[in-house]
Every structure is written in C-alpha cells, then in structure tokens.
C-alpha cells in the first residue's frame, strides 16, 4: 500500500535524498514536520505504531498546507499529539521548528513528510543542530514542484513546476539541473539560453 | 582592483598576461612541449586512471609535486579578481580549519623545498616566516593561530597557489567536500557543492556512475595514505583562455562558444587539462584535492605532430554525451574538420609524451 502513495521520484539523481515510508521508532521525543499530503504519511505511520498512544504522548507535530493548497491540518490535529501547530506556509513554520530544536535532546526522532521543499528545509535546520542523519526519516508525498536556486544570482525560486522557468529574482531563463544540495535545500538552476539569447525552449510542466 | 600582494620580481620568467578581456595568455614556444597532454591513446572513455603522484621527467609539468610555471603570477592576479567579485568562490565549513593549516604547511614546505629561489619558509616552533618573492609577500605568523593571518589558512595559501583546491573530510565511509576554492573550474559550483559527499557532488557527470567509476574511485581514495599522493587527468574544451568558467558566470562566457569559426579555431579553441592530485593530510586526516588547470590553444598543440593526430581522433570519436557534458557538442564538427587537416593518418605511439 505504501508504495502506491509514496511520490515516485526519478532514481537517477545521485545527489537527491532517498525517501522511504516513515517507520515508528522508539524515542524520547517524536518531532514530526509535514506539509500537504505528508499528513497522510504521518497518520499511517502512527497507525502502525505498537503503542500509538505513547507515541502521540511524546509527539510534537508541526504542519503547513502544501504548495498545491492541500490542507489536512484538521485530520492531523485530531490525532491528539501532545503538541500540534499549524503554520500557513513553510517560511512561517521554520522559526517554530528552530525554537523546538534548541531544546531537543539526543534520543529525539525526526519524521519529515510532504514536499521536497519542506523536507529539505526542515532537514537543514535539524542537521545544523548536529543531530545524526540516522535520526531523520523522510517520506515524499504530494506535489513534486521543486525549490530551485539560481546558480547565477543565488536567489531561490519556490514551487517550480516547469522546465525551463524564469528566475523570480534575476529573470534569467533557467533549466532545472538534476543536482540537489542539502545545505541549500534546493536543486540547481542554470541559464538555458546563454549561448542563444532569447531562444529558450518553451516551458514544459515537469513537476506537478 | 587593488591587490594585497606586490608582484614584479622575476618578471623575465613570469608572463604578464590576462585570462579575460584582451586574453593575452599564451604558452611560450619552448614551453608548449611541457604541456600535460592527457591522452595516452587515440580514443577516450572515463576511467579511474589513478597513478602515484611522484616527481617525474625533468622539464615537464611533472618535475615537481607542485608545478609553478610561467603563468603563476598572472593566475594569482586573476584569482584575486574573481574572489573580489564573488567571495562565495572560497568556502570552508567551520570544522575544516585544521585541514586548512595542514594544506598550508604542505604547500609552504613543498614550494620552499622545490623552488628555494622563489619561496622560503623559516620556522621557530610555531612562529613561522613565509617569503613568496614572485608575489612580493614576506609574512610572519603563528602556526595554528588564525588571528595572525589576513584570511583563514586555507584561503591564505590557496590565494598563492595555482589550481583549485577542495578539502574532503572523511566520515560515515565517504568523503565530504567541506571546503573549496574554485576560480578556474570546469563548470561546477563550490557554493552549491560544498557540504556534499563524494557521490553527491559527482551526480551531474554522465555515464561514469553506471560504469562504477565513482564507486571504485571512492574505495581507492579512502585507502589514501599520508606521504603517498596520487594523480589523474581530466580535460575539457574552452573557447578563449578563460580560467574562470564557473556556472555562476556562464551567461558571461557561454556566448563566447558561438564566436568560433573555422578561421579562428586555432586561436580561440583551447584544450583545458586538469592535472588532479590528492594528498592525505597528517593532522586532520582530511584529503586535499588539487585541480590544476592548464590551457593550450589548438594552434599551439598542433605544433607537436603526435598530439595533432591524436587530438583529432579523440574529438572525432568521442561519445556525444561526453561532448555535451564537456560543453563542445555544438562545435564538435567544426573542431573535427579543423583538426583533420593536421592528421596525416600516421600511427601514433602509446603514451602522452610529445616525442615518443
């Protein structure tokens, strides 16, 4: 069943993180960060927990709607975690996550679910605090739009659906290189028509 | 732009030349034959192709562990210009400072030993004095005390050393590129790649993953020992003698690829060779990776008959995916046609030396 709902990703991008269904683990604190359809992955994981009540009693859930508008906050809140917080967007969610991480102890388990933009930015915050990569699980659900950094001006364009696309900062036409930086939590965008100015191919929807 | 060094000494040896604007870079005629031509046969495919990095033939780029050639001063001026425009080209994550001191020590010791007329290192415990005569630097500092240097140790010494450098931390069974300086790179971004592991930063390279090249190379490198460095070649093609072919500035230099004609081919098209060497560092256990860039235009290369024949055959027969990745697919037919005029079809001897 899991394989049916996990967002399929091209397996050929070697720098892209590997995603797998979330598995409940033993931990002192379960820090769960999700957006959009990631809520379903969280609910399914908790349903599989040997002692769901105990897990929820030590769980802090931080959630925001997905870039496609999917909002399952009510369903997640109804699970009954010790703490639940809904932010309107990812940027609005991150300060909360940073504050929680400041107090998190070793033995905390991290569960990230939803879009790559959410997963990447949350993972970056967690890794900056020095937690081992092994304590972080990631499940990609929902929209496949990408967060892309323009390699030229360094500005990040969120929710890129087409390839090529126009950089929202410097305006260059960029193609989305299949190269991902966890430190920046973004794919790389490179000018597509530098050698033939004004002759960029028409945008094609590649990420939905 | 103001420089924080004062070149001028030995100006009879070090060329006054540019890698931008009027592009006055040249290889002196008597030095063309020391160019590290990378093809030891008439075709090319990826291989790990590592060999011990030991001093080689006199009068070649392999004579010393670190090759300081006639382009040294001009390259350091170009690097200072790139870093002034874009400081993100040099980055070092906080845990890499010790590895930076390691590489500073390695470079200073090696240059002072092999080029004593240009470089001097005096040591009294941790009080060091470094004299770099070609760049007009005479600087006393305390080893392992960052506050006594104008930059971090990695940036300080690589601003005085040809080649892009990266420092790899070893953990979790792989290598992490946690520091780097790149002002002569073949289209990869330090800013984007710093912090990546070995397989991640090689992700965009076509074909080689499926050949298992990176798995074998990583296995090999994890066994690298202090005092036993290794080297390999890489290469690409560049229109105009540009050192700085970063993705950051691609909109500036990419259009130059469209200026190529059969008439200016010999002048504009350059074979760009990376002589890559790798060193295990003693204190940090990190690995230093030196990517030294050499440029020679087609006109210069075809003065060596063996290289002329071979370059034609390599360009003509290369896999199109590799030609695309190396950025010369659009010009490949024109290059093949031009080079064919310098290939009489005679057999070539094995190995890359010009005279064999």
Short mmCIF file of C-alpha atoms in Angstrom, two decimals, chain B residues 37-335:
data_model
loop_
_atom_site.label_atom_id
_atom_site.label_comp_id
_atom_site.label_asym_id
_atom_site.label_seq_id
_atom_site.Cartn_x
_atom_site.Cartn_y
_atom_site.Cartn_z
CA UNK B 37 48.68 16.34 -22.80
CA UNK B 38 46.09 13.99 -21.31
CA UNK B 39 45.55 11.35 -24.00
CA UNK B 40 47.81 8.31 -23.93
CA UNK B 41 45.94 6.65 -26.82
CA UNK B 42 43.77 7.68 -29.78
CA UNK B 43 40.40 7.37 -28.01
CA UNK B 44 38.88 8.45 -24.74
CA UNK B 45 36.48 6.97 -22.18
CA UNK B 46 36.19 7.53 -18.43
CA UNK B 47 38.49 5.56 -16.22
CA UNK B 48 39.67 5.89 -12.63
CA UNK B 49 43.20 6.18 -14.11
CA UNK B 50 44.99 6.97 -10.83
CA UNK B 51 48.74 6.72 -10.55
CA UNK B 52 51.24 7.63 -7.83
CA UNK B 53 51.97 11.36 -7.81
CA UNK B 54 55.76 11.23 -7.76
CA UNK B 55 58.22 13.69 -9.29
CA UNK B 56 58.56 12.91 -12.99
CA UNK B 57 60.60 13.88 -16.04
CA UNK B 58 62.74 16.99 -15.84
CA UNK B 59 61.43 19.89 -17.87
CA UNK B 60 57.80 18.68 -17.74
CA UNK B 61 54.80 19.68 -15.66
CA UNK B 62 55.54 16.55 -13.60
CA UNK B 63 59.04 17.52 -12.48
CA UNK B 64 57.85 18.78 -9.09
CA UNK B 65 54.96 17.81 -6.79
CA UNK B 66 53.54 21.34 -7.17
CA UNK B 67 54.28 22.78 -10.60
CA UNK B 68 54.97 26.54 -10.59
CA UNK B 69 55.17 27.70 -14.20
CA UNK B 70 55.38 30.95 -16.19
CA UNK B 71 51.66 31.61 -15.64
CA UNK B 72 51.85 31.65 -11.81
CA UNK B 73 51.70 35.38 -11.13
CA UNK B 74 49.04 36.11 -13.76
CA UNK B 75 46.87 33.28 -12.41
CA UNK B 76 47.09 34.64 -8.87
CA UNK B 77 46.05 38.10 -10.07
CA UNK B 78 43.09 36.53 -11.91
CA UNK B 79 42.11 34.60 -8.77
CA UNK B 80 42.19 37.78 -6.68
CA UNK B 81 39.90 39.44 -9.24
CA UNK B 82 37.41 36.56 -9.17
CA UNK B 83 37.32 36.49 -5.36
CA UNK B 84 36.82 40.24 -5.18
CA UNK B 85 33.82 39.89 -7.49
CA UNK B 86 32.40 36.80 -5.77
CA UNK B 87 33.65 35.77 -2.30
CA UNK B 88 31.40 32.67 -2.40
CA UNK B 89 34.03 31.00 -4.61
CA UNK B 90 36.02 30.20 -1.49
CA UNK B 91 34.25 28.48 1.39
CA UNK B 92 35.34 26.41 4.36
CA UNK B 93 32.89 24.86 6.82
CA UNK B 94 33.86 25.58 10.46
CA UNK B 95 35.27 22.11 11.22
CA UNK B 96 37.79 22.34 8.35
CA UNK B 97 40.18 24.90 9.85
CA UNK B 98 42.71 22.29 10.97
CA UNK B 99 42.73 20.75 7.49
CA UNK B 100 43.38 24.28 6.19
CA UNK B 101 46.51 24.51 8.36
CA UNK B 102 47.54 21.07 7.11
CA UNK B 103 47.37 22.18 3.50
CA UNK B 104 49.11 25.48 4.26
CA UNK B 105 52.01 23.58 5.80
CA UNK B 106 52.14 21.12 2.90
CA UNK B 107 52.24 23.85 0.25
CA UNK B 108 54.77 26.03 2.05
CA UNK B 109 57.13 23.12 2.75
CA UNK B 110 56.85 21.75 -0.79
CA UNK B 111 57.38 25.07 -2.58
CA UNK B 112 60.25 26.14 -0.30
CA UNK B 113 61.96 22.78 -0.93
CA UNK B 114 61.48 22.66 -4.72
CA UNK B 115 61.78 26.38 -5.56
CA UNK B 116 64.12 27.85 -2.91
CA UNK B 117 64.93 30.86 -5.12
CA UNK B 118 61.25 31.89 -5.10
CA UNK B 119 59.91 30.63 -1.76
CA UNK B 120 61.37 30.48 1.77
CA UNK B 121 59.87 29.06 4.95
CA UNK B 122 61.58 29.77 8.29
CA UNK B 123 60.30 28.03 11.40
CA UNK B 124 60.96 28.62 15.08
CA UNK B 125 58.47 26.41 16.89
CA UNK B 126 55.06 27.79 15.94
CA UNK B 127 56.50 31.12 14.82
CA UNK B 128 56.78 30.95 11.05
CA UNK B 129 58.03 33.34 8.41
CA UNK B 130 56.87 32.84 4.81
CA UNK B 131 58.55 34.61 1.91
CA UNK B 132 56.91 34.43 -1.53
CA UNK B 133 59.17 36.51 -3.79
CA UNK B 134 57.19 36.31 -7.07
CA UNK B 135 54.16 37.80 -5.27
CA UNK B 136 56.17 40.14 -3.03
CA UNK B 137 54.95 38.60 0.26
CA UNK B 138 57.05 38.44 3.43
CA UNK B 139 54.84 37.49 6.34
CA UNK B 140 55.48 36.28 9.89
CA UNK B 141 52.65 34.46 11.68
CA UNK B 142 51.89 31.88 14.35
CA UNK B 143 51.11 28.41 13.04
CA UNK B 144 47.63 27.25 14.15
CA UNK B 145 46.65 30.80 15.23
CA UNK B 146 44.15 32.14 12.69
CA UNK B 147 44.24 35.66 14.13
CA UNK B 148 47.79 36.09 12.76
CA UNK B 149 46.70 35.61 9.11
CA UNK B 150 44.70 38.01 6.92
CA UNK B 151 42.46 35.11 5.75
CA UNK B 152 41.69 31.65 7.05
CA UNK B 153 44.70 29.33 6.49
CA UNK B 154 43.07 27.57 3.51
CA UNK B 155 42.21 30.80 1.69
CA UNK B 156 45.52 32.43 2.62
CA UNK B 157 47.66 29.75 0.99
CA UNK B 158 45.40 28.98 -1.97
CA UNK B 159 45.44 32.65 -2.95
CA UNK B 160 49.15 31.99 -3.55
CA UNK B 161 48.85 28.60 -5.25
CA UNK B 162 47.79 27.68 -8.76
CA UNK B 163 44.94 25.22 -9.08
CA UNK B 164 41.51 24.97 -7.49
CA UNK B 165 41.57 23.11 -4.21
CA UNK B 166 38.98 21.21 -2.21
CA UNK B 167 39.31 19.63 1.23
CA UNK B 168 37.48 16.40 1.94
CA UNK B 169 36.54 15.33 5.46
CA UNK B 170 36.24 11.56 5.91
CA UNK B 171 33.29 10.20 7.89
CA UNK B 172 30.49 7.62 7.51
CA UNK B 173 32.57 5.71 4.97
CA UNK B 174 32.67 8.51 2.41
CA UNK B 175 34.35 11.84 1.68
CA UNK B 176 32.63 15.19 2.27
CA UNK B 177 33.72 18.24 0.32
CA UNK B 178 33.63 20.63 3.27
CA UNK B 179 35.97 23.31 1.93
CA UNK B 180 36.87 24.56 -1.52
CA UNK B 181 38.25 27.38 -3.61
CA UNK B 182 37.44 27.49 -7.32
CA UNK B 183 38.33 30.24 -9.74
CA UNK B 184 39.48 28.03 -12.63
CA UNK B 185 36.80 25.37 -12.53
CA UNK B 186 35.20 23.49 -15.38
CA UNK B 187 31.60 24.50 -14.73
CA UNK B 188 30.98 23.33 -11.16
CA UNK B 189 29.97 25.50 -8.24
CA UNK B 190 31.78 25.47 -4.89
CA UNK B 191 28.89 27.37 -3.37
CA UNK B 192 26.40 24.72 -4.45
CA UNK B 193 28.55 21.63 -3.86
CA UNK B 194 30.27 22.43 -0.56
CA UNK B 195 29.00 20.05 2.13
CA UNK B 196 28.22 17.25 -0.35
CA UNK B 197 29.57 13.74 -0.21
CA UNK B 198 31.57 12.04 -2.95
CA UNK B 199 28.62 10.59 -4.88
CA UNK B 200 26.50 13.72 -4.44
CA UNK B 201 28.98 16.17 -5.93
CA UNK B 202 29.62 13.87 -8.87
CA UNK B 203 25.87 13.50 -9.54
CA UNK B 204 25.74 15.52 -12.80
CA UNK B 205 28.52 13.54 -14.52
CA UNK B 206 27.03 11.30 -17.23
CA UNK B 207 27.83 7.63 -17.89
CA UNK B 208 30.56 7.26 -15.26
CA UNK B 209 28.17 6.26 -12.45
CA UNK B 210 26.90 3.32 -14.48
CA UNK B 211 30.46 2.25 -15.24
CA UNK B 212 31.08 2.07 -11.49
CA UNK B 213 33.87 4.62 -11.82
CA UNK B 214 32.90 6.60 -8.71
CA UNK B 215 32.43 3.52 -6.51
CA UNK B 216 35.91 2.31 -7.40
CA UNK B 217 37.47 5.75 -7.10
CA UNK B 218 35.99 6.28 -3.63
CA UNK B 219 37.19 2.87 -2.43
CA UNK B 220 40.64 3.72 -3.72
CA UNK B 221 40.71 7.18 -2.13
CA UNK B 222 39.59 6.02 1.30
CA UNK B 223 42.82 4.00 1.42
CA UNK B 224 44.97 7.01 0.53
CA UNK B 225 47.95 7.27 2.89
CA UNK B 226 49.84 10.32 4.11
CA UNK B 227 53.02 10.69 2.07
CA UNK B 228 51.74 8.68 -0.91
CA UNK B 229 49.75 11.12 -3.08
CA UNK B 230 48.07 10.08 -6.33
CA UNK B 231 47.13 11.89 -9.53
CA UNK B 232 44.90 11.63 -12.57
CA UNK B 233 43.86 13.72 -15.56
CA UNK B 234 40.60 15.28 -16.55
CA UNK B 235 40.01 17.57 -19.52
CA UNK B 236 37.50 19.67 -21.40
CA UNK B 237 37.47 22.36 -24.09
CA UNK B 238 37.25 26.13 -23.57
CA UNK B 239 36.77 28.91 -26.11
CA UNK B 240 39.28 31.67 -25.23
CA UNK B 241 41.86 31.17 -22.46
CA UNK B 242 39.35 31.60 -19.67
CA UNK B 243 40.46 30.36 -16.29
CA UNK B 244 37.13 31.19 -14.72
CA UNK B 245 34.46 29.03 -16.33
CA UNK B 246 32.17 28.87 -13.32
CA UNK B 247 28.44 28.20 -13.67
CA UNK B 248 27.94 31.46 -11.78
CA UNK B 249 29.35 33.48 -14.69
CA UNK B 250 28.16 31.20 -17.51
CA UNK B 251 25.91 33.91 -19.02
CA UNK B 252 29.12 35.94 -19.49
CA UNK B 253 31.39 33.28 -21.01
CA UNK B 254 28.88 30.86 -22.58
CA UNK B 255 28.17 33.18 -25.54
CA UNK B 256 31.89 33.04 -26.47
CA UNK B 257 31.25 29.49 -27.69
CA UNK B 258 29.19 30.97 -30.52
CA UNK B 259 32.08 33.11 -31.80
CA UNK B 260 34.04 30.15 -33.12
CA UNK B 261 34.68 29.90 -36.89
CA UNK B 262 36.95 27.63 -38.96
CA UNK B 263 39.22 30.67 -39.38
CA UNK B 264 39.70 31.50 -35.67
CA UNK B 265 39.60 27.89 -34.40
CA UNK B 266 43.35 27.56 -33.87
CA UNK B 267 43.49 30.81 -31.91
CA UNK B 268 40.31 30.57 -29.84
CA UNK B 269 39.79 26.88 -29.05
CA UNK B 270 41.75 25.63 -26.05
CA UNK B 271 42.27 22.17 -24.66
CA UNK B 272 41.75 22.55 -20.93
CA UNK B 273 43.56 19.92 -18.88
CA UNK B 274 43.11 19.31 -15.22
CA UNK B 275 46.06 17.68 -13.53
CA UNK B 276 44.36 16.45 -10.39
CA UNK B 277 46.36 15.33 -7.38
CA UNK B 278 45.23 14.05 -4.00
CA UNK B 279 47.01 14.19 -0.65
CA UNK B 280 46.11 12.70 2.74
CA UNK B 281 46.70 15.36 5.40
CA UNK B 282 48.51 14.42 8.63
CA UNK B 283 46.63 16.16 11.48
CA UNK B 284 43.05 16.33 10.22
CA UNK B 285 43.08 13.07 8.22
CA UNK B 286 41.27 15.06 5.52
CA UNK B 287 42.15 14.68 1.83
CA UNK B 288 43.33 17.70 -0.16
CA UNK B 289 42.36 17.68 -3.83
CA UNK B 290 44.32 19.94 -6.17
CA UNK B 291 42.70 20.57 -9.56
CA UNK B 292 45.40 22.31 -11.57
CA UNK B 293 44.22 23.79 -14.86
CA UNK B 294 46.44 24.02 -17.95
CA UNK B 295 45.30 25.71 -21.15
CA UNK B 296 46.77 25.36 -24.66
CA UNK B 297 45.16 26.61 -27.85
CA UNK B 298 44.82 24.33 -30.84
CA UNK B 299 47.48 26.31 -32.77
CA UNK B 300 49.99 25.51 -30.03
CA UNK B 301 49.06 21.85 -29.71
CA UNK B 302 49.28 21.02 -33.41
CA UNK B 303 52.94 22.10 -33.44
CA UNK B 304 53.51 18.64 -31.91
CA UNK B 305 52.65 16.17 -34.72
CA UNK B 306 51.74 13.27 -32.44
CA UNK B 307 49.36 15.42 -30.40
CA UNK B 308 47.77 16.85 -33.56
CA UNK B 309 46.94 13.39 -34.89
CA UNK B 310 45.67 12.13 -31.57
CA UNK B 311 43.55 15.16 -30.64
CA UNK B 312 41.76 14.87 -33.99
CA UNK B 313 40.92 11.21 -33.40
CA UNK B 314 39.73 11.75 -29.82
CA UNK B 315 37.43 14.66 -30.72
CA UNK B 316 36.09 12.85 -33.80
CA UNK B 317 35.22 9.63 -31.94
CA UNK B 318 34.11 10.80 -28.50
CA UNK B 319 30.68 9.72 -27.15
CA UNK B 320 28.19 12.58 -27.82
CA UNK B 321 27.03 12.59 -24.17
CA UNK B 322 30.59 13.35 -23.12
CA UNK B 323 30.99 16.04 -25.77
CA UNK B 324 27.76 17.62 -24.45
CA UNK B 325 28.81 17.40 -20.81
CA UNK B 326 32.18 18.91 -21.65
CA UNK B 327 30.37 21.70 -23.46
CA UNK B 328 31.67 21.35 -27.03
CA UNK B 329 28.96 19.35 -28.77
CA UNK B 330 27.76 22.42 -30.70
CA UNK B 331 31.27 22.99 -32.11
CA UNK B 332 32.43 19.43 -32.41
CA UNK B 333 32.04 19.01 -36.19
CA UNK B 334 33.88 22.24 -36.89
CA UNK B 335 36.65 21.19 -34.49
#
